[in-house]
PDB file of C-alpha atoms in Angstrom:
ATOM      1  CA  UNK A   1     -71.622-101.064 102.093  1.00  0.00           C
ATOM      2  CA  UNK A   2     -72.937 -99.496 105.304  1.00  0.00           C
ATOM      3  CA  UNK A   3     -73.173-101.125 108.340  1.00  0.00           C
ATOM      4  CA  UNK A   4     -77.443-100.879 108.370  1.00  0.00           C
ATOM      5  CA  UNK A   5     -77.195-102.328 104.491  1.00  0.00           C
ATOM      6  CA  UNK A   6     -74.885-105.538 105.700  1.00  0.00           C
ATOM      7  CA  UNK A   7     -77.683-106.120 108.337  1.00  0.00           C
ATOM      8  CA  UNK A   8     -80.374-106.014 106.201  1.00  0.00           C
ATOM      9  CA  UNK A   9     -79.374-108.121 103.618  1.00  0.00           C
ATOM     10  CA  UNK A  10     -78.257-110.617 106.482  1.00  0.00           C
ATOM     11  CA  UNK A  11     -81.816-110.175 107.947  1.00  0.00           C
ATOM     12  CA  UNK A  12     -83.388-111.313 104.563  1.00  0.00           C
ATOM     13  CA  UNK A  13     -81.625-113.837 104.075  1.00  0.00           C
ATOM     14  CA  UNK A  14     -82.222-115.337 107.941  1.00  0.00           C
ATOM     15  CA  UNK A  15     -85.617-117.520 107.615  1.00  0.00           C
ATOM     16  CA  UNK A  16     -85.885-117.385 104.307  1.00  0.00           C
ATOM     17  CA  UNK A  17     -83.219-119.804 102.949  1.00  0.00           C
ATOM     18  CA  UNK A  18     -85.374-122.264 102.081  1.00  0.00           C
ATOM     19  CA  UNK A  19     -87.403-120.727  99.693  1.00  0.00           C
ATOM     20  CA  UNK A  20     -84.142-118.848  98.128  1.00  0.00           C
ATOM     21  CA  UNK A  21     -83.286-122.369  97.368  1.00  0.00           C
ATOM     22  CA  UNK A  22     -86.778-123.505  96.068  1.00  0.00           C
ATOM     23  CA  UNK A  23     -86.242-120.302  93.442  1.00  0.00           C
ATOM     24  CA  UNK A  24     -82.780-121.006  92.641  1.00  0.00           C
ATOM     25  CA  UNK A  25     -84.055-124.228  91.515  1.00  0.00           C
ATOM     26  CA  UNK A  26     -86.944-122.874  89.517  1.00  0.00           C
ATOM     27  CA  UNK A  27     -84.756-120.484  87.984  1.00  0.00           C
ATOM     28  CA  UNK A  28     -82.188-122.647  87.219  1.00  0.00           C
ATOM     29  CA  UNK A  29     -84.621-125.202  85.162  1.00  0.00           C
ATOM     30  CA  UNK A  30     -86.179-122.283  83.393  1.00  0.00           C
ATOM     31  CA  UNK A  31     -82.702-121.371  81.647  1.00  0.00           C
ATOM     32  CA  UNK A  32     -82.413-125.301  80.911  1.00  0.00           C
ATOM     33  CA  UNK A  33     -79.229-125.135  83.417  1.00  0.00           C
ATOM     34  CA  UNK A  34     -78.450-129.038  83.526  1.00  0.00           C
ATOM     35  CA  UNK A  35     -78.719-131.702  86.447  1.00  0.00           C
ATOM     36  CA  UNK A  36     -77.272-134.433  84.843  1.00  0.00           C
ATOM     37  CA  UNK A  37     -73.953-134.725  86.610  1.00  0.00           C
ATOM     38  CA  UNK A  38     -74.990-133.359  89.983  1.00  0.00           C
ATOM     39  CA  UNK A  39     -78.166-134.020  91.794  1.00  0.00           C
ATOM     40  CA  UNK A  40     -80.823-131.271  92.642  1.00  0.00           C
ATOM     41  CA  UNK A  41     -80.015-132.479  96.098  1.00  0.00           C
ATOM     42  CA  UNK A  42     -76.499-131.539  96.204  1.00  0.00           C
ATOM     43  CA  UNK A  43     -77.053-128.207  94.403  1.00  0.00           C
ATOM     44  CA  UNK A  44     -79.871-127.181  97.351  1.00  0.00           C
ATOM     45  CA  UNK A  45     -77.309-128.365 100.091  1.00  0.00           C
ATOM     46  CA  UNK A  46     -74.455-126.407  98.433  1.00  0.00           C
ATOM     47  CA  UNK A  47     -76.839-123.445  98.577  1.00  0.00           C
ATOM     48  CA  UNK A  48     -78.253-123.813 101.742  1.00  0.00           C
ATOM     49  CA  UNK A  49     -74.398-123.665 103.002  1.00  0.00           C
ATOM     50  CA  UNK A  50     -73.110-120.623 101.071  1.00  0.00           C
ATOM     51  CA  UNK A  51     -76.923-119.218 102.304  1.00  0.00           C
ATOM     52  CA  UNK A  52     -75.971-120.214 106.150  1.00  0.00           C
ATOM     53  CA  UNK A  53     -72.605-118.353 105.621  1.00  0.00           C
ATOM     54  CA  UNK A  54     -73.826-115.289 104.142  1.00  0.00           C
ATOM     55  CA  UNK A  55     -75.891-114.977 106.718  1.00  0.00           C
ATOM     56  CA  UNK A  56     -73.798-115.101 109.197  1.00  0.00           C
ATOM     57  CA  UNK A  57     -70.494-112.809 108.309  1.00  0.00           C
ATOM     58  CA  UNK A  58     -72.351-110.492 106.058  1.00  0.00           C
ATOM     59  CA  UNK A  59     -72.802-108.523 109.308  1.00  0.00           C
ATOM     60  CA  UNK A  60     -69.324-108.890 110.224  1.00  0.00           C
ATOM     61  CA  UNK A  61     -67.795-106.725 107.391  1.00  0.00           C
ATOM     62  CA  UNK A  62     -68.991-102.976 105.800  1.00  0.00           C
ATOM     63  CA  UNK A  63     -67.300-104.411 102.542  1.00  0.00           C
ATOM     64  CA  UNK A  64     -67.777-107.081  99.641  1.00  0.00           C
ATOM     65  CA  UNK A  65     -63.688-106.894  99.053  1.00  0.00           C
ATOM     66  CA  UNK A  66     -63.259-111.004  99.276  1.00  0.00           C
ATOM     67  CA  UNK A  67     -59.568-110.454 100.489  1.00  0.00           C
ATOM     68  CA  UNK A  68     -60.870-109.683 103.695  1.00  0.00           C
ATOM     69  CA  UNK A  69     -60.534-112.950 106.100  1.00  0.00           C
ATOM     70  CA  UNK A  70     -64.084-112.994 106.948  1.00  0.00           C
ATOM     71  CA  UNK A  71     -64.927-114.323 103.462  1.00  0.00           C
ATOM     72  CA  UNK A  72     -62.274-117.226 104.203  1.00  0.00           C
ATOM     73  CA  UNK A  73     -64.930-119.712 104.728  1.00  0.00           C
ATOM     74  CA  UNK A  74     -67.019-118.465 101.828  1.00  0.00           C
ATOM     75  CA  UNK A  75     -64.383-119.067  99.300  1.00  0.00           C
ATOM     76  CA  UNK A  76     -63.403-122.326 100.723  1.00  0.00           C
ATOM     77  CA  UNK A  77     -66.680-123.304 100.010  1.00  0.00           C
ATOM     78  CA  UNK A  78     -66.526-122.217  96.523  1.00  0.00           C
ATOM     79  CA  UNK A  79     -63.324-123.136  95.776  1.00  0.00           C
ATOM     80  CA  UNK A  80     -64.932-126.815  96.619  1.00  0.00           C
ATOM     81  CA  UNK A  81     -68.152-126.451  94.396  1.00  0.00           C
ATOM     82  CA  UNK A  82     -65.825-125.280  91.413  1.00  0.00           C
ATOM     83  CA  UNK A  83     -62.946-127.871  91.806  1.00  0.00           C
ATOM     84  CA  UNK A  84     -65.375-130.313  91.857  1.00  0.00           C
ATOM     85  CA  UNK A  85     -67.584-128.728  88.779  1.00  0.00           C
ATOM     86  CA  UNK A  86     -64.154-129.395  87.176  1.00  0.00           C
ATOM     87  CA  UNK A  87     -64.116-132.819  87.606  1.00  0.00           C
ATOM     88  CA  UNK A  88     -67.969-133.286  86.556  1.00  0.00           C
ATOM     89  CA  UNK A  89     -67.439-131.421  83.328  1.00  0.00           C
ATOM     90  CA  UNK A  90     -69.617-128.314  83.928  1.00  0.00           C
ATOM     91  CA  UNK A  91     -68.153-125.007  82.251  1.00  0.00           C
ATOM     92  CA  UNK A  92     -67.213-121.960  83.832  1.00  0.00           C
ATOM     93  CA  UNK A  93     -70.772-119.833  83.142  1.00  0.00           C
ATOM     94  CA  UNK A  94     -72.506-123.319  83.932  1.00  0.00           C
ATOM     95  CA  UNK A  95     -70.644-123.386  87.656  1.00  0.00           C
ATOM     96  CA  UNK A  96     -71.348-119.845  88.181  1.00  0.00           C
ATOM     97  CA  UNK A  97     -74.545-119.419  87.742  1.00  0.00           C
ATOM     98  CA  UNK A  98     -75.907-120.920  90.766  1.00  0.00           C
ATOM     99  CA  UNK A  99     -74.047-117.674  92.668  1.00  0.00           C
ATOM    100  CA  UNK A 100     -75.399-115.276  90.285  1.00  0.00           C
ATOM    101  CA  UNK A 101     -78.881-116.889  89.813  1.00  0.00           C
ATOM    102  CA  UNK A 102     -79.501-116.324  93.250  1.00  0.00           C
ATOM    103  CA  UNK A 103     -79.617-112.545  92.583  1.00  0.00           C
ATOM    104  CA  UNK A 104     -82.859-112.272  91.485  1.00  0.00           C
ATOM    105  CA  UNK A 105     -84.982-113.768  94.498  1.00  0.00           C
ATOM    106  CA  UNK A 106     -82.935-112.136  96.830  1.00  0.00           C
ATOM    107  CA  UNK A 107     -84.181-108.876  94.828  1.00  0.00           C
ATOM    108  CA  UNK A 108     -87.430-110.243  95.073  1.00  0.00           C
ATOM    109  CA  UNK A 109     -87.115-109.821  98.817  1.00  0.00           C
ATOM    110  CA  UNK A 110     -85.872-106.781  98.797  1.00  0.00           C
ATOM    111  CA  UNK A 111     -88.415-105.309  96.274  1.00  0.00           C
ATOM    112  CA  UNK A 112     -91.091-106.549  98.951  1.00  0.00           C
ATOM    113  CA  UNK A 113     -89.250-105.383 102.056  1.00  0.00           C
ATOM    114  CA  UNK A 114     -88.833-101.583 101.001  1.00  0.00           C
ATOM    115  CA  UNK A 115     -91.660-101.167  99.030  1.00  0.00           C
ATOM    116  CA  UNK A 116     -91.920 -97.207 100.416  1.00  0.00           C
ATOM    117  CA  UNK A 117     -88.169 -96.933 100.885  1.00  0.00           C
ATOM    118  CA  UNK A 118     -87.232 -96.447  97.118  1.00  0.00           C
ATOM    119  CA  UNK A 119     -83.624 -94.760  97.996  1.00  0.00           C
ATOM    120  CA  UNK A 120     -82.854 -97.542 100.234  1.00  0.00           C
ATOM    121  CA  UNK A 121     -83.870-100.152  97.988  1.00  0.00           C
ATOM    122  CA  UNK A 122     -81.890 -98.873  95.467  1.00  0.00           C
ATOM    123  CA  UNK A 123     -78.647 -98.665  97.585  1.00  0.00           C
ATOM    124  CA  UNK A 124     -79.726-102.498  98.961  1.00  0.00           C
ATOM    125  CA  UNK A 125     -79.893-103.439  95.130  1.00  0.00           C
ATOM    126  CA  UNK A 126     -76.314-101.891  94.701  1.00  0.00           C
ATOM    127  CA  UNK A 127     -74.865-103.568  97.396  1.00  0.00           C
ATOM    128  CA  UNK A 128     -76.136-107.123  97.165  1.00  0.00           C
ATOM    129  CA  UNK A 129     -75.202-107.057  93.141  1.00  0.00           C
ATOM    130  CA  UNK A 130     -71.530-106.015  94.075  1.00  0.00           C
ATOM    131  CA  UNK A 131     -71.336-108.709  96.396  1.00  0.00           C
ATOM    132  CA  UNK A 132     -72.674-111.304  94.790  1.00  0.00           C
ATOM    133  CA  UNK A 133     -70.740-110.124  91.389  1.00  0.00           C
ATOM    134  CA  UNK A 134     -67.430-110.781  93.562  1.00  0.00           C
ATOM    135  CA  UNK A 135     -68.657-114.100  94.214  1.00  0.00           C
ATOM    136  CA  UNK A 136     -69.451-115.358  91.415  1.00  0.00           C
ATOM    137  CA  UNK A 137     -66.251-114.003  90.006  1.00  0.00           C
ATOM    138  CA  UNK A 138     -64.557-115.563  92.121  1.00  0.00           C
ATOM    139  CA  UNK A 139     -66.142-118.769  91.343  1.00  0.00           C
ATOM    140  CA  UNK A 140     -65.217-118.389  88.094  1.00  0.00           C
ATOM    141  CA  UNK A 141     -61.726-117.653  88.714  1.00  0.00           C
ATOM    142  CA  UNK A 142     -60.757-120.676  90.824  1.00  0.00           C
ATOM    143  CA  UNK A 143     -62.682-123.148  87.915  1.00  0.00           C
ATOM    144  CA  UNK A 144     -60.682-121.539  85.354  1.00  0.00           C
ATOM    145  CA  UNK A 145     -57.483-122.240  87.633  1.00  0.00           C
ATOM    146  CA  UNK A 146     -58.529-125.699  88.790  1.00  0.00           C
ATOM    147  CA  UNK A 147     -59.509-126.821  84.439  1.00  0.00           C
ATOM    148  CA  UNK A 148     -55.844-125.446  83.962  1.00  0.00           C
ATOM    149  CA  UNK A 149     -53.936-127.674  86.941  1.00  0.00           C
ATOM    150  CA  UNK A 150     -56.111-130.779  85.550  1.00  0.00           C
ATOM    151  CA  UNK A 151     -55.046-130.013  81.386  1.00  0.00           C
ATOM    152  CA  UNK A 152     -51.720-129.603  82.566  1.00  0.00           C
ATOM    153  CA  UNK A 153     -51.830-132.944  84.083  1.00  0.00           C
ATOM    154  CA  UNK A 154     -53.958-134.676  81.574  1.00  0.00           C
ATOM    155  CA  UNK A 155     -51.433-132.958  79.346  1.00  0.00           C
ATOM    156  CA  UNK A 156     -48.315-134.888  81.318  1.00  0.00           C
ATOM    157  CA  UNK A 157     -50.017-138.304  81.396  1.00  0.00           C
ATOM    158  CA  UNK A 158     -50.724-138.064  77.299  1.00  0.00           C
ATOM    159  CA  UNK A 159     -46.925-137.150  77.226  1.00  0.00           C
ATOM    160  CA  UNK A 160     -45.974-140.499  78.900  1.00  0.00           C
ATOM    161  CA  UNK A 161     -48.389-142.840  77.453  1.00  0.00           C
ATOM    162  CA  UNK A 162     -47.398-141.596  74.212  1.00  0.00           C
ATOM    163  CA  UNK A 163     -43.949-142.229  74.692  1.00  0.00           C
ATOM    164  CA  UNK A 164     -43.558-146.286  75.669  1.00  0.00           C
ATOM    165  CA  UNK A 165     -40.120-147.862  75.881  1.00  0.00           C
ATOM    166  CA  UNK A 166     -40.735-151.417  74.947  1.00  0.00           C
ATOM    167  CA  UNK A 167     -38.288-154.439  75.930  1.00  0.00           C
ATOM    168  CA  UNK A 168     -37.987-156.586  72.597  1.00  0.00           C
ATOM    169  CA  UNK A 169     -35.101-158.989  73.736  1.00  0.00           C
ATOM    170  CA  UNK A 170     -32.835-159.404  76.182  1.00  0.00           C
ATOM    171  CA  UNK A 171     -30.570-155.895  76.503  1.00  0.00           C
ATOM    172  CA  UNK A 172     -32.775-154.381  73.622  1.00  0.00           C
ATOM    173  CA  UNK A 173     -35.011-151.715  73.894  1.00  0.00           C
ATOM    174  CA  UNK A 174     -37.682-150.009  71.520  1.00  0.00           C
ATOM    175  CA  UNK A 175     -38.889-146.689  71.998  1.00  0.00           C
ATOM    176  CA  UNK A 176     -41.654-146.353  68.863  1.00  0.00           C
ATOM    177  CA  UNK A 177     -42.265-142.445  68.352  1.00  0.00           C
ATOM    178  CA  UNK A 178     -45.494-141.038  67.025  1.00  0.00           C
ATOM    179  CA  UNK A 179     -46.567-137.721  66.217  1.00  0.00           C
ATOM    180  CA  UNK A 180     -44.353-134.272  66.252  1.00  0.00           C
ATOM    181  CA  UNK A 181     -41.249-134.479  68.350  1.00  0.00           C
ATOM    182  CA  UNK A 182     -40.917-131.047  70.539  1.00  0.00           C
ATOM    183  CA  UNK A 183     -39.228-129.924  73.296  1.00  0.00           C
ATOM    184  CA  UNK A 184     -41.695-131.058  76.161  1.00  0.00           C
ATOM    185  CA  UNK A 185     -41.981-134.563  74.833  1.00  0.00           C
ATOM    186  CA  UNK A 186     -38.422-134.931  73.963  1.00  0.00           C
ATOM    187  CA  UNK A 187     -37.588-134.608  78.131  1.00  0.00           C
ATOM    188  CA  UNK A 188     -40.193-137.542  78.702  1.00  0.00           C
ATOM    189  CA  UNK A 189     -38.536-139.710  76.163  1.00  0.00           C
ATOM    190  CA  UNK A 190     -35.552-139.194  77.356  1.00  0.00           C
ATOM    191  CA  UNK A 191     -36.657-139.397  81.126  1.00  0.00           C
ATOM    192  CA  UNK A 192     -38.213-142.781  80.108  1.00  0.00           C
ATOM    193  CA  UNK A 193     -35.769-144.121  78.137  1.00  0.00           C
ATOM    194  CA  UNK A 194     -32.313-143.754  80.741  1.00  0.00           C
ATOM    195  CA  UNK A 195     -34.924-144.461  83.539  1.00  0.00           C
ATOM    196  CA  UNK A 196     -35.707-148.618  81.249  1.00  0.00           C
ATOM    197  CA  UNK A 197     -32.137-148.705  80.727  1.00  0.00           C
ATOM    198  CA  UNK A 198     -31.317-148.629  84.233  1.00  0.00           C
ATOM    199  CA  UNK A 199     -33.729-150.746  85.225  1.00  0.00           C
ATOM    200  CA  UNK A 200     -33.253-153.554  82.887  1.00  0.00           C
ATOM    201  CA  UNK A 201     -29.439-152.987  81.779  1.00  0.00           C
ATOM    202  CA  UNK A 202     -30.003-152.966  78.047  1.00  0.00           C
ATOM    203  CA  UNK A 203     -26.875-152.620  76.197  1.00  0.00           C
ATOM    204  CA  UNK A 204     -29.217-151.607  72.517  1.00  0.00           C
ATOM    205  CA  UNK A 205     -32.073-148.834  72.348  1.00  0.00           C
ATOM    206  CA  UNK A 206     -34.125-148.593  69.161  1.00  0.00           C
ATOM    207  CA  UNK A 207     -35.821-145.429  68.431  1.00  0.00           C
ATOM    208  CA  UNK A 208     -38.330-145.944  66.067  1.00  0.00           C
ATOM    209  CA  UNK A 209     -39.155-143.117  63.679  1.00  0.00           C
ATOM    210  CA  UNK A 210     -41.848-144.718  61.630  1.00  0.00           C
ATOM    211  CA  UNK A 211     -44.499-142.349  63.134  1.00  0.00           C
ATOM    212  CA  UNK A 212     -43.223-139.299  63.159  1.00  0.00           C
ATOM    213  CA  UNK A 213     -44.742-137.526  60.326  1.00  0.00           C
ATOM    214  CA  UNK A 214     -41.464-134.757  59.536  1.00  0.00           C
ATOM    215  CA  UNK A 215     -38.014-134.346  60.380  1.00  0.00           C
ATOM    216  CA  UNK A 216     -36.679-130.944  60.949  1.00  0.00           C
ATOM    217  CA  UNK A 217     -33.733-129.516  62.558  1.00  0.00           C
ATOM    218  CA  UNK A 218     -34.697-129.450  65.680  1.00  0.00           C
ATOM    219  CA  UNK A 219     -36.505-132.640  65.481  1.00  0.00           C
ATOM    220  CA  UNK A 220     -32.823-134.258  64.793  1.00  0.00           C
ATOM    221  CA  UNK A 221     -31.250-132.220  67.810  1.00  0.00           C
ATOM    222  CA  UNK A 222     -33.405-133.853  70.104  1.00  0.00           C
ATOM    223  CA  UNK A 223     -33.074-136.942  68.953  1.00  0.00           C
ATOM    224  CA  UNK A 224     -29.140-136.990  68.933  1.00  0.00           C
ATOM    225  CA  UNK A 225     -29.652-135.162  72.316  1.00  0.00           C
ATOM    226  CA  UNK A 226     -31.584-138.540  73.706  1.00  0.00           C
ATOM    227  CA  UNK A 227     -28.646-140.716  71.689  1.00  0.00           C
ATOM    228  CA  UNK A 228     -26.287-139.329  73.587  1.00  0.00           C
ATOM    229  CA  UNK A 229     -27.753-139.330  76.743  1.00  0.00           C
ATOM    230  CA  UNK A 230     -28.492-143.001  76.604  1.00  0.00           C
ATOM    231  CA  UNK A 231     -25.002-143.538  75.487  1.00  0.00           C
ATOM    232  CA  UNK A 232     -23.614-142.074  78.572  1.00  0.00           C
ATOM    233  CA  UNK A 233     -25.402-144.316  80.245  1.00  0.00           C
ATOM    234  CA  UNK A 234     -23.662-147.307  78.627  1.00  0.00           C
ATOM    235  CA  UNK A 235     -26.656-148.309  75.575  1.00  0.00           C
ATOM    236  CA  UNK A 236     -26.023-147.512  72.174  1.00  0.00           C
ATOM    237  CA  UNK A 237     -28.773-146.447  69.813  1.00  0.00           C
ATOM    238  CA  UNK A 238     -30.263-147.822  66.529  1.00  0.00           C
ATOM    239  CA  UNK A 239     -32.675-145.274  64.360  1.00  0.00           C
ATOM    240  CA  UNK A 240     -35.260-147.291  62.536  1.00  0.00           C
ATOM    241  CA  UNK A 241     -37.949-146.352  60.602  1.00  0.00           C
ATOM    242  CA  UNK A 242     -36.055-143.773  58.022  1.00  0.00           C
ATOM    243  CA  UNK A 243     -38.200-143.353  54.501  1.00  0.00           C
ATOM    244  CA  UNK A 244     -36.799-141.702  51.868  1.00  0.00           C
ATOM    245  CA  UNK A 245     -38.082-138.584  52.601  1.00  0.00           C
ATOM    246  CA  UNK A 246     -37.124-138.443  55.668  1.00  0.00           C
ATOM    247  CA  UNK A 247     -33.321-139.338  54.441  1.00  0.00           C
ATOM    248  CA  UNK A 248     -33.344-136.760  52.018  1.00  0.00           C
ATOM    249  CA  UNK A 249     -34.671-133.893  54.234  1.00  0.00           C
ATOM    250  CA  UNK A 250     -31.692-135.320  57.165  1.00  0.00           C
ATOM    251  CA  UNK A 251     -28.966-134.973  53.882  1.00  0.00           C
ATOM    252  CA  UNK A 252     -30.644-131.492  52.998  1.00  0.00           C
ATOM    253  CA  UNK A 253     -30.436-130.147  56.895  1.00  0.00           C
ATOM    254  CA  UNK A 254     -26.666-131.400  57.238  1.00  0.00           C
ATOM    255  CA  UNK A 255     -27.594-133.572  60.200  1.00  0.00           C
ATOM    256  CA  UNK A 256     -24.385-135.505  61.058  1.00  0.00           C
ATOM    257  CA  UNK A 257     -26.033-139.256  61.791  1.00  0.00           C
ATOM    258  CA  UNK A 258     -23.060-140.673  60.149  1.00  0.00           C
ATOM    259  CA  UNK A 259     -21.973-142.737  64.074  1.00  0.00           C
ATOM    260  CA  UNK A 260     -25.779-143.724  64.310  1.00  0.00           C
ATOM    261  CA  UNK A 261     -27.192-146.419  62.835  1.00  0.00           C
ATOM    262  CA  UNK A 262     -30.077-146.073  60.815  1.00  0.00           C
ATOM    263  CA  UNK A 263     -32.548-148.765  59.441  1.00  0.00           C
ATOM    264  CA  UNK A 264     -35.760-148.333  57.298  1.00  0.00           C
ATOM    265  CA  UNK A 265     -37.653-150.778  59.431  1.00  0.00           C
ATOM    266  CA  UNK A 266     -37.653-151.557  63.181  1.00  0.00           C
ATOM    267  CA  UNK A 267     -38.035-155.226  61.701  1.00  0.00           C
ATOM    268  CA  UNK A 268     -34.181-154.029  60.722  1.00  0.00           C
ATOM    269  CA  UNK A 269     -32.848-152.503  63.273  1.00  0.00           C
ATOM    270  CA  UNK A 270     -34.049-155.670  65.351  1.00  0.00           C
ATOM    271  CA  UNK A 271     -31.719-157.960  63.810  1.00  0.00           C
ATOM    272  CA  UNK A 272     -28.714-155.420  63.998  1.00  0.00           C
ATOM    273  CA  UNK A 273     -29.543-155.076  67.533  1.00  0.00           C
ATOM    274  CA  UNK A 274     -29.532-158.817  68.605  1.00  0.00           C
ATOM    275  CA  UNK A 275     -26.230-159.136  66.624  1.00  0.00           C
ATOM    276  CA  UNK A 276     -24.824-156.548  68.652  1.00  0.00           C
ATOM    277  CA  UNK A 277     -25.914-158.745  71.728  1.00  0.00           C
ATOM    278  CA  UNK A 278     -24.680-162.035  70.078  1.00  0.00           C
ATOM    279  CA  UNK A 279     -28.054-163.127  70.012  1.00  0.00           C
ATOM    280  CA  UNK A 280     -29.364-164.418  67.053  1.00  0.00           C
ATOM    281  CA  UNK A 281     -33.073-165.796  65.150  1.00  0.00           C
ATOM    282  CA  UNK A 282     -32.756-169.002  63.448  1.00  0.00           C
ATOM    283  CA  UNK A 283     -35.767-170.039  61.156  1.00  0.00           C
ATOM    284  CA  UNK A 284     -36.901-174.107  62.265  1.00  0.00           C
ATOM    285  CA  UNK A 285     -37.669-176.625  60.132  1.00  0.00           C
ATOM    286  CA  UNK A 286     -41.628-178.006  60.307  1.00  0.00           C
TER     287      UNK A 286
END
């Protein structure tokens, strides 16, 4: 990018800004882009900025290379408009396409402005698609890295809502568990159950099994790994919700449960758990 190209550009762009935006617009409701979650307003103020800042360090630099700290500004920017496309629900083509939409009417210009210069417009047409191809690349880049952070997290908060610990009684807990039992999830439960027991000194935890569709091997090392961990921490554990499938596949795996108590129903392991406390349910009479 040559030094005359850089102020070119720049020169086009300075004055002009407004109507860039007006045909941004246009093109964007030709291709049916949507404006449902963010306002025609915001998307000509956005432009209008990344316009303003083209404008002004375009000159500054003989190179589109984005590393370079004049385009600090510029990506701030954009790092902005995609974090919050994130949030909005746009997808990455949908957030980028403002950047590379407004290609076209900057070509526009150009095709007007050197007319009788075809080698010039040619390396102008170059230039301005290399730079706005880094862009909108970029664009893309930090949306794809922004939809990742907030999955992750979305990902974390499923984890704990899915895993409640539940005070039934006085010094009992329940921990119902639903769907497959991995790795990830078993370090929640576990995190969540110590963290109940600590805060309400239950002596009895149940872990309720009812929902979890299979047992495997690993599926019983993690849950004698969260046994034993809420053991050391002074509450023994009480595994309800074991069908007969489930018993047979334990028997098949050679699980050892044989110091764990298991019940079919949490109903059960309820009763065995406010024995345990010396608590006890008594029916009344009408």
């Amino acid at each position: 990018m040559s030094q005359d190209s850089t102020l070119q550009l720049a020169g086009l762009i300075k004055g002009n800004e407004a109507a860039l935006v007006d045909e941004l617009i246009t093109a964007m409701r030709n291709k049916l882009m949507r404006f449902d979650k963010v306002s025609e307003s915001e998307i000509r103020q956005q432009t209008a900025q990344l316009l303003k800042l083209l404008e002004l360090n375009i000159p500054k630099t003989t190179t589109h290379n984005l590393n370079d700290s004049i385009w600090a500004e510029t990506k701030q920017l954009l790092t902005e408009f995609s974090h919050a496309r994130v949030k909005q629900g746009y997808t990455p083509a949908e957030t980028a396409s403002i950047i590379f939409s407004l290609k076209e009417p900057i070509f526009k210009l150009l095709r007007a402005s050197l007319t009788d210069q075809p080698q010039q417009l040619v390396e102008e047409l170059a230039t301005t698609t290399a730079l706005f191809d880094s862009l909108g690349l970029y664009t893309i880049d930090v949306f794809q890295k922004a939809r990742e952070l907030v999955i992750s997290r979305q990902q974390q908060e499923l984890l704990e809502l899915s895993t409640p610990v539940v005070q039934l009684w006085q010094n009992v807990l329940a921990l119902p568990l639903i769907g497959t039992l991995d790795s990830a999830r078993t370090q929640v439960v576990m995190e969540n159950l110590l963290q109940k027991i600590v805060e309400t000194g239950a002596l009895i935890a149940i872990i309720d099994i009812t929902g979890v569709p299979t047992v495997d091997t690993l599926v019983a090392q993690h849950l004698l790994k969260t046994i034993a961990a809420a053991r050391l921490m002074g509450a023994d554990c009480i595994i309800s919700g074991i069908r007969p499938q489930i018993a047979q596949t334990i028997v098949h795996l050679g699980v050892n449960l044989e110091d764990v108590i298991t019940k079919a129903t949490l109903a059960d392991a309820f009763v065995i758990a406010l024995k345990k406390t010396g608590a006890s349910i008594t029916n009344s009479a009408a």
